[in-house]
Coordinates of C-alpha atoms and ligand atoms in Angstrom, one line a residue:
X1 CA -14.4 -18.4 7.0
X2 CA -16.6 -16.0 8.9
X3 CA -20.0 -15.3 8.5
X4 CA -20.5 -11.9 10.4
X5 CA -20.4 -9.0 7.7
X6 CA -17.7 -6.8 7.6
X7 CA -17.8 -3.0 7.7
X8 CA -15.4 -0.8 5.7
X9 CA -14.7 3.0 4.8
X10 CA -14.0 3.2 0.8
X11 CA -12.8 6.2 -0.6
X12 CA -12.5 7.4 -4.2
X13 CA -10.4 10.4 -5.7
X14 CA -9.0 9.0 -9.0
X15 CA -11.5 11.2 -11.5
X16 CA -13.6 13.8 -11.0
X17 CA -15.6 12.7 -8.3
X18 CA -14.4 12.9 -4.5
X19 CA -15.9 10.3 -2.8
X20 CA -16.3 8.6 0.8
X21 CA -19.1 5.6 1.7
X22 CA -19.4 3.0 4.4
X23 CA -20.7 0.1 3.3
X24 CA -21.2 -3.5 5.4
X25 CA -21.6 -6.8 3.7
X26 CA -20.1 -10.3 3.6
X27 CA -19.0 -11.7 0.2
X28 CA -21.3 -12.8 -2.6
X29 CA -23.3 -10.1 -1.2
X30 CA -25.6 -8.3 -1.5
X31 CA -24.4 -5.7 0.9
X32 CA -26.1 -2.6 2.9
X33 CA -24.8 0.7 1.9
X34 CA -24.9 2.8 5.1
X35 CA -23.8 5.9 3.9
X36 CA -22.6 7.2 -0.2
X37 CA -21.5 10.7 -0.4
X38 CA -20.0 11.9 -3.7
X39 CA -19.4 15.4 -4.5
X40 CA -19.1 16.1 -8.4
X41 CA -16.6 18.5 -9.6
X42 CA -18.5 18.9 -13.1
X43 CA -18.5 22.5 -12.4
X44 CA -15.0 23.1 -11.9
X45 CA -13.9 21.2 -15.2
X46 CA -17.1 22.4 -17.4
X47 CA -15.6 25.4 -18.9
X48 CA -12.5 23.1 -20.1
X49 CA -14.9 20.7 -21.5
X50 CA -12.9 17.6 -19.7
X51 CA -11.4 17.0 -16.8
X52 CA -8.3 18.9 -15.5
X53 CA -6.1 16.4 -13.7
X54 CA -4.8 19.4 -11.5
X55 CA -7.9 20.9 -10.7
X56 CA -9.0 17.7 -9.3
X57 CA -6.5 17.1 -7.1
X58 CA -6.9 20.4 -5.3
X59 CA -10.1 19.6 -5.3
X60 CA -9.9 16.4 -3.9
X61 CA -7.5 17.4 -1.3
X62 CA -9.8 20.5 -0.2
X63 CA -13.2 18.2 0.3
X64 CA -12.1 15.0 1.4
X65 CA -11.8 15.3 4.8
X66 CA -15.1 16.4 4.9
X67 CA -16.6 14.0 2.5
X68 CA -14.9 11.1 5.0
X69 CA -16.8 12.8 8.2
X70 CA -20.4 13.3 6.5
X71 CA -20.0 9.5 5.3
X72 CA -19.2 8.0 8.7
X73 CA -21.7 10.9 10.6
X74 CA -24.6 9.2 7.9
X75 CA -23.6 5.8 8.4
X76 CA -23.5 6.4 12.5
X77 CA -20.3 4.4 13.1
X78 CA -17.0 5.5 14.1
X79 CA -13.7 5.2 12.2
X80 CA -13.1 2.6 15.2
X81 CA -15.9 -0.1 14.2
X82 CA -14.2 -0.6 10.8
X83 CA -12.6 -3.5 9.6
X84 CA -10.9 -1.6 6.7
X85 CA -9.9 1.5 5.2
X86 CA -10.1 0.9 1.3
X87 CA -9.9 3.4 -1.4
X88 CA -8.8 3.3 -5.8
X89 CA -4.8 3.1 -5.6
X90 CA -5.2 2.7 -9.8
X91 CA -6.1 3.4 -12.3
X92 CA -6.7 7.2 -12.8
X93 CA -5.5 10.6 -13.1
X94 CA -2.7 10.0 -10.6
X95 CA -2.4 13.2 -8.3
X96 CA -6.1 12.0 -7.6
X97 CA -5.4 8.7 -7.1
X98 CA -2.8 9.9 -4.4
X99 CA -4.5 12.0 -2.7
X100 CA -7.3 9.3 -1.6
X101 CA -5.0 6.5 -0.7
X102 CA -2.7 8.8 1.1
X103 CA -5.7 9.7 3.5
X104 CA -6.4 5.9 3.8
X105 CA -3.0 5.2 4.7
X106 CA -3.0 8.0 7.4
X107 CA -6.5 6.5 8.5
X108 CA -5.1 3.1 8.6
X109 CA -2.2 3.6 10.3
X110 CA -3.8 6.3 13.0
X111 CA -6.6 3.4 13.4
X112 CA -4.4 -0.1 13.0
X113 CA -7.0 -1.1 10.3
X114 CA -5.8 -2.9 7.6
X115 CA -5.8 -1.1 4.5
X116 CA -7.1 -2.2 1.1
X117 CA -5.6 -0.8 -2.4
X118 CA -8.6 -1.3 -4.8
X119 CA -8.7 -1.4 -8.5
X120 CA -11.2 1.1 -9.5
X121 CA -12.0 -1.4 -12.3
X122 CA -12.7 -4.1 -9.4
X123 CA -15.1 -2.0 -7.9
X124 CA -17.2 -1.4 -10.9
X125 CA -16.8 -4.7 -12.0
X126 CA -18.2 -6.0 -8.1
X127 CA -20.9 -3.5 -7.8
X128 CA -23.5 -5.8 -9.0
X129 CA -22.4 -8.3 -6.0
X130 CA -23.2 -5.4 -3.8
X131 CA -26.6 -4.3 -5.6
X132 CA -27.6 -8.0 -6.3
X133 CA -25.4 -10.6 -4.8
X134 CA -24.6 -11.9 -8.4
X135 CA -22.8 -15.0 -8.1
X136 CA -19.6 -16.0 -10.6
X137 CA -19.0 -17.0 -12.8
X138 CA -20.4 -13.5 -14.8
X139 CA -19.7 -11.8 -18.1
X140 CA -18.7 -8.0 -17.8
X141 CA -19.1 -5.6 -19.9
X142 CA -17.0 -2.5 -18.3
X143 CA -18.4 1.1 -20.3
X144 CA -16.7 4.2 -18.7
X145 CA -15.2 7.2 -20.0
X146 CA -11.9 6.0 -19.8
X147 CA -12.4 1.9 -20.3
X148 CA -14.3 -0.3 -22.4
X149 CA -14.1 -3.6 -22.0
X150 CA -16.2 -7.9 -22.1
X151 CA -14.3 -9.7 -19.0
X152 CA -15.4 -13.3 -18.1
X153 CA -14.9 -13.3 -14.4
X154 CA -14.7 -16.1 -12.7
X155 CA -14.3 -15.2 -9.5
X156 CA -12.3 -12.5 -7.7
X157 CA -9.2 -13.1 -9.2
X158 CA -10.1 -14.7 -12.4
X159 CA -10.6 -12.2 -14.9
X160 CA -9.7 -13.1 -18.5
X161 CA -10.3 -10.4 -21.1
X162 CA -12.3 -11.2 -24.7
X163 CA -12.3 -7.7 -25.9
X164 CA -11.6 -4.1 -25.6
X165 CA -11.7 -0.5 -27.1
X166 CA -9.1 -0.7 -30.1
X167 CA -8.9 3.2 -29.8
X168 CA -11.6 5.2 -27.5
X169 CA -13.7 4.1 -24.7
X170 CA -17.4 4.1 -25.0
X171 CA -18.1 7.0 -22.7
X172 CA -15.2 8.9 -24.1
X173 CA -17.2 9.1 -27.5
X174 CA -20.6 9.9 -25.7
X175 CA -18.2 13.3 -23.9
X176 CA -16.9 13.9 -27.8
X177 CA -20.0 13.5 -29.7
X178 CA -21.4 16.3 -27.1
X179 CA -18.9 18.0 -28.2
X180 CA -19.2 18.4 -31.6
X181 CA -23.1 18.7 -31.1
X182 CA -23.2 21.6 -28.7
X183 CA -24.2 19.8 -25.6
X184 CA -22.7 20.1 -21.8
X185 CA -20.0 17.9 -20.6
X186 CA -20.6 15.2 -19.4
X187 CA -21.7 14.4 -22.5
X188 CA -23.3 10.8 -21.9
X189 CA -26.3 12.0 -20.0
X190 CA -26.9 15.3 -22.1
X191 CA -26.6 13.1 -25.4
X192 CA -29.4 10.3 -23.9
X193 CA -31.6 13.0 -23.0
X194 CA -31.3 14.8 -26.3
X195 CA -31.7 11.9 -28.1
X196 CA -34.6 11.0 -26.8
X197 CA -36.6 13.5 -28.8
X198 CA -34.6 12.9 -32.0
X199 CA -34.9 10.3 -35.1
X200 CA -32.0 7.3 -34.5
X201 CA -32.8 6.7 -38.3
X202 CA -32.4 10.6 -39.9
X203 CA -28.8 10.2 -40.1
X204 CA -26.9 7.4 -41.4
X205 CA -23.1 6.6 -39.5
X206 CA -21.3 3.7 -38.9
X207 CA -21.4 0.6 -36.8
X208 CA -18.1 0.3 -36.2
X209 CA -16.7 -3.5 -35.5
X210 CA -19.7 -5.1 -36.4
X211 CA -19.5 -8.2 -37.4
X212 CA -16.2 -8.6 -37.2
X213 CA -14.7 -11.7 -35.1
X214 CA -13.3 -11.7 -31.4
X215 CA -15.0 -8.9 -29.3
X216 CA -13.1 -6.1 -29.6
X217 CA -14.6 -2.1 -30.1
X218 CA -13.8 0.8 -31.7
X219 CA -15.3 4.1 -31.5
X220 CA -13.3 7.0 -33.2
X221 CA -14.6 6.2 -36.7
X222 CA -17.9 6.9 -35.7
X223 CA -17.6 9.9 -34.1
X224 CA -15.0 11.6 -36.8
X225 CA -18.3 10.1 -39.3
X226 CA -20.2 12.5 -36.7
X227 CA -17.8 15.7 -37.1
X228 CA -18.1 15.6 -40.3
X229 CA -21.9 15.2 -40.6
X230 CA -22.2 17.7 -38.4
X231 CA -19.9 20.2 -40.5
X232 CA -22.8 20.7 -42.7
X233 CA -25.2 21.4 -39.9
X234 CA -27.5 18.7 -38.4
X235 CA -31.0 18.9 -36.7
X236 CA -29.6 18.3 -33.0
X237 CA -31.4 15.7 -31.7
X238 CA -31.7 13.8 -34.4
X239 CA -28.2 13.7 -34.6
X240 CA -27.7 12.9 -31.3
X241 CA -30.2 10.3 -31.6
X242 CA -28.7 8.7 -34.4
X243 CA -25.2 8.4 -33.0
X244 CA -26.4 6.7 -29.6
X245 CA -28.0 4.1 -31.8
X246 CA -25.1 3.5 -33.8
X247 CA -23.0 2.9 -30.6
X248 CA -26.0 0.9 -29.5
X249 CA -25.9 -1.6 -32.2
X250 CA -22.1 -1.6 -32.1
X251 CA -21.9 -2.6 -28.3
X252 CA -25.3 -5.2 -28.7
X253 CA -23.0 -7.3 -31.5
X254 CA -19.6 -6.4 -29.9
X255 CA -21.4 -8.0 -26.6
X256 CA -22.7 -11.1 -28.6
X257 CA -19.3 -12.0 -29.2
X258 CA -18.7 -11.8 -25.5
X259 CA -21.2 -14.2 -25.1
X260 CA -19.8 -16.4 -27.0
X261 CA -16.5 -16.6 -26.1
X262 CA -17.8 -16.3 -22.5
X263 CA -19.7 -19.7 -22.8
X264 CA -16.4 -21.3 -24.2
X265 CA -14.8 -20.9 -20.6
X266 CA -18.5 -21.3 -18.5
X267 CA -20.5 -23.5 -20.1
X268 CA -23.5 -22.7 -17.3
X269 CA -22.7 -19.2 -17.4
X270 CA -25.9 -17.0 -18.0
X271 CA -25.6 -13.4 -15.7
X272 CA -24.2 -10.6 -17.7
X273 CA -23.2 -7.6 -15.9
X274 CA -22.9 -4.0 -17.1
X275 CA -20.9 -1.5 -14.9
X276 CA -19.5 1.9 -15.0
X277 CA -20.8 4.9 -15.9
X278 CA -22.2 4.3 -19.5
X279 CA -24.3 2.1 -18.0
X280 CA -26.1 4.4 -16.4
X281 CA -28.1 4.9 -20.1
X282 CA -31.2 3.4 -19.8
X283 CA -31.7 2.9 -23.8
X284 CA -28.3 0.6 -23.6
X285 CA -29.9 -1.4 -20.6
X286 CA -32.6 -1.2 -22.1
X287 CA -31.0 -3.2 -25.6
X288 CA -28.9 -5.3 -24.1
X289 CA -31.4 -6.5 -21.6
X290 CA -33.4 -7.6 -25.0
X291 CA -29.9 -9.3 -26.4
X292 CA -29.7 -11.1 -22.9
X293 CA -33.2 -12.5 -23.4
X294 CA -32.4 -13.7 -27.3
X295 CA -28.6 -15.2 -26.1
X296 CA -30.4 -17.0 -23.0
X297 CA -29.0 -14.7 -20.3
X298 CA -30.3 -12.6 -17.8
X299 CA -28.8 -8.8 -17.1
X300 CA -27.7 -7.4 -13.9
X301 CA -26.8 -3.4 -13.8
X302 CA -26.5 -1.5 -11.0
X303 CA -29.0 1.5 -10.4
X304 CA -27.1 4.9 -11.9
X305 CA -26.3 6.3 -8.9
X306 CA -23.4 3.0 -8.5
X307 CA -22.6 3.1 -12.2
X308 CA -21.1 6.5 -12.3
X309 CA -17.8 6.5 -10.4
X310 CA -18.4 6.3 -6.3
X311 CA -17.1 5.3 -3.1
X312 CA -19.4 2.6 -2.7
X313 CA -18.0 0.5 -4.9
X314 CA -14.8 0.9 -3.4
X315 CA -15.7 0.0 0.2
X316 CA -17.7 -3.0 -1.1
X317 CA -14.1 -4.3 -2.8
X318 CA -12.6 -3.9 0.6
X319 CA -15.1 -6.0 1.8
X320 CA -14.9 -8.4 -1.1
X321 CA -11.0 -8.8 -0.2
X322 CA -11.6 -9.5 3.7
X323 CA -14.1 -11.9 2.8
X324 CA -11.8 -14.2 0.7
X325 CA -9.5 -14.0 3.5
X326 CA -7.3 -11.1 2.4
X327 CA -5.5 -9.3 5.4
X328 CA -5.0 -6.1 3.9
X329 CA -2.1 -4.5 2.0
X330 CA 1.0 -2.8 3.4
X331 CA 1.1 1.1 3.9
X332 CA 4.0 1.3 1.1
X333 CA 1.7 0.4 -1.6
X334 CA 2.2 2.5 -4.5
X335 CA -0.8 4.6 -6.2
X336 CA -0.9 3.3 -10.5
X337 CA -2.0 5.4 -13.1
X338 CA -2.1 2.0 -15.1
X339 CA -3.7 -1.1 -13.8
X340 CA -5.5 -3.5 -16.4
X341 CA -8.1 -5.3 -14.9
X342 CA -7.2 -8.5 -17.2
X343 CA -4.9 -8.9 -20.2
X344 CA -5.8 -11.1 -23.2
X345 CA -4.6 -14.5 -23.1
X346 CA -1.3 -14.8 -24.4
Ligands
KG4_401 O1 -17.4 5.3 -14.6 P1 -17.4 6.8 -14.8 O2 -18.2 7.6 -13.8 O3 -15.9 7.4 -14.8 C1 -14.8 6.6 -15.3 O4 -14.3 5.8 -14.6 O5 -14.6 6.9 -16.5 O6 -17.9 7.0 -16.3 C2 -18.0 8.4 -16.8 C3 -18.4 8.3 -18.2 C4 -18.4 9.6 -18.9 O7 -17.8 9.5 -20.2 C5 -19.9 9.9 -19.1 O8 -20.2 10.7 -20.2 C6 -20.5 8.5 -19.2 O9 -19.7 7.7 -18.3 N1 -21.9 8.5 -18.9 C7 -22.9 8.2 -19.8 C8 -24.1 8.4 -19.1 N2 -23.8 8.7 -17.8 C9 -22.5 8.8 -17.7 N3 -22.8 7.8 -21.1 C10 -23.9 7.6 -21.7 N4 -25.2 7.7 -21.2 C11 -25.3 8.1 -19.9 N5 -26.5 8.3 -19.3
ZN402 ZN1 -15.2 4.7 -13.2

């Protein structure tokens, strides 16, 4: 096994952020970002109030190149001095998703660096070995707008799954409760901020799971309790305010759970790990950083700007695979709409 770091271009295109980042690093980490560009379509998608799966890909496909030579003229290295070309093959909206590993597999094959399909899930779920140099094995709990998910991983290719969304994912709820409140998309940071100057006790709507056994979440109860509050009219923030701490208490038990079932499989196991992009709300750290502290674990979440999808996160799984010895995967590798990070023990 080596110990020189290794250097990689990641690229990411399978949302609504275009993204290209050179990151160095050797395995546990923690690595040196050299350069993070991401360019945010928000505008282009705002007026739809979600993301347009074809608007994206133009998009992507218009910016990229650019994105690529701005993160390798910031990072001051040539395409030449890489040891990999990685960027998300899966999952995501899938004209996106082709669009970035495409360009990697040009790169790849123009250079004769290996390239390396990542799992966009892998990258948020091995950002805080980049950030932190977390060790395994780690409990994850995976908040995005499309995932929601508690994954004991015990190392890079042990991931075993105690629980996920039963119907929407956590940051999916935050987009539609900004929604039905008035408030801009992306909903998750205009619903923290609002929220912040509301009452979380004025209104009251449900925790939904809690209590329940295994680990599992549900959000679309709650936020059809929130349409239908809000039918009568509701004092904004206050409901806004209310609703985050309802999803709040419902992840903080949902997570106990995790804990639990976690500790079953690593006895020693203490780190918990929040990633992607809901955990970029700082009254969630803020909670479960106080359930950590009760359950006997200590949290680990990456600063905003590498919770929110980015190609950072991508280059540092590329170097994640060369360290464990991987030599790269073939240019025929197909892009995946669909790729679970774990399935539940059968
Ligand atoms: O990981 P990400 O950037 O993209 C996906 O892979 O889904 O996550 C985006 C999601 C959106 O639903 C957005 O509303 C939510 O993360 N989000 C937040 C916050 N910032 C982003 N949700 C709650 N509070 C935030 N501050
Ligand atoms: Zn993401």
């Amino acid at each position: 096994m080596r110990d020189k770091a290794w250097t990689v271009l990641g690229i990411e295109t399978s949302c609504d952020e275009t993204a290209a980042s050179v990151v160095r690093g050797l395995a546990p980490g923690p690595g040196e970002i050299l350069s993070n560009i991401v360019f945010s379509q928000t505008e282009a998608h705002a007026p739809y109030g979600g993301v347009v799966p074809e608007i994206a890909s133009r998009a992507h496909l218009e910016i990229l190149d650019a994105m690529i030579e701005r993160a390798l003229a910031e990072a001051g290295v040539s395409l030449a001095e890489m040891d990999g070309i990685a960027a998300t093959a899966g999952p995501g909206l899938i004209g996106g998703v082709m669009v970035g590993l495409t360009t990697a597999k040009a790169l790849a094959l123009g250079t004769g660096k290996p390239l390396i399909a990542v799992n966009h899930l892998m990258g948020h779920a091995m950002t805080a070995r980049m950030t932190h140099g977390v060790e395994f094995p780690f409990l994850l709990l995976l908040v995005s707008g499309g995932h929601c998910q508690l994954v004991g991983v015990g190392g890079p290719e042990d991931f075993r799954l105690y629980g996920s969304t039963i119907d929407d994912a956590v940051g999916e709820a935050f987009d539609k409760a900004a929604k039905i409140l008035g408030l801009p998309y992306p909903g998750g940071p205009a619903v923290e901020e609002a929220a912040k100057t509301g009452n979380p006790r004025a209104y009251d709507l449900p925790r939904p799971m809690k209590g329940r056994s295994g680990a599992d979440f549900s959000f679309s109860g709650l936020k059809t309790a929130l349409r239908l509050l809000a039918q009568d009219g509701v004092q904004m923030q206050d409901a806004a305010a209310s609703f985050q701490a309802a999803v709040i208490e419902s992840l903080v038990d949902r997570t106990r759970a995790g804990m639990a079932l976690f500790r079953r499989d690593f006895r020693n196991g203490n780190v918990l790990v929040v990633a992607g992009g809901v955990a970029a709300n700082q009254a969630i750290g803020t909670a479960l950083a106080k359930l950590a502290r009760e359950e006997g674990f200590v949290t680990r979440i990456p600063p905003p700007r590498l919770c929110t999808d980015n190609a950072a996160m991508i280059a540092w799984a590329g170097v994640e695979r060369l360290s464990a010895g991987h030599a790269g995967d073939a240019l025929g590798f197909s892009p995946r709409a669909r790729w679970p990070l774990a399935t539940s023990p059968s």
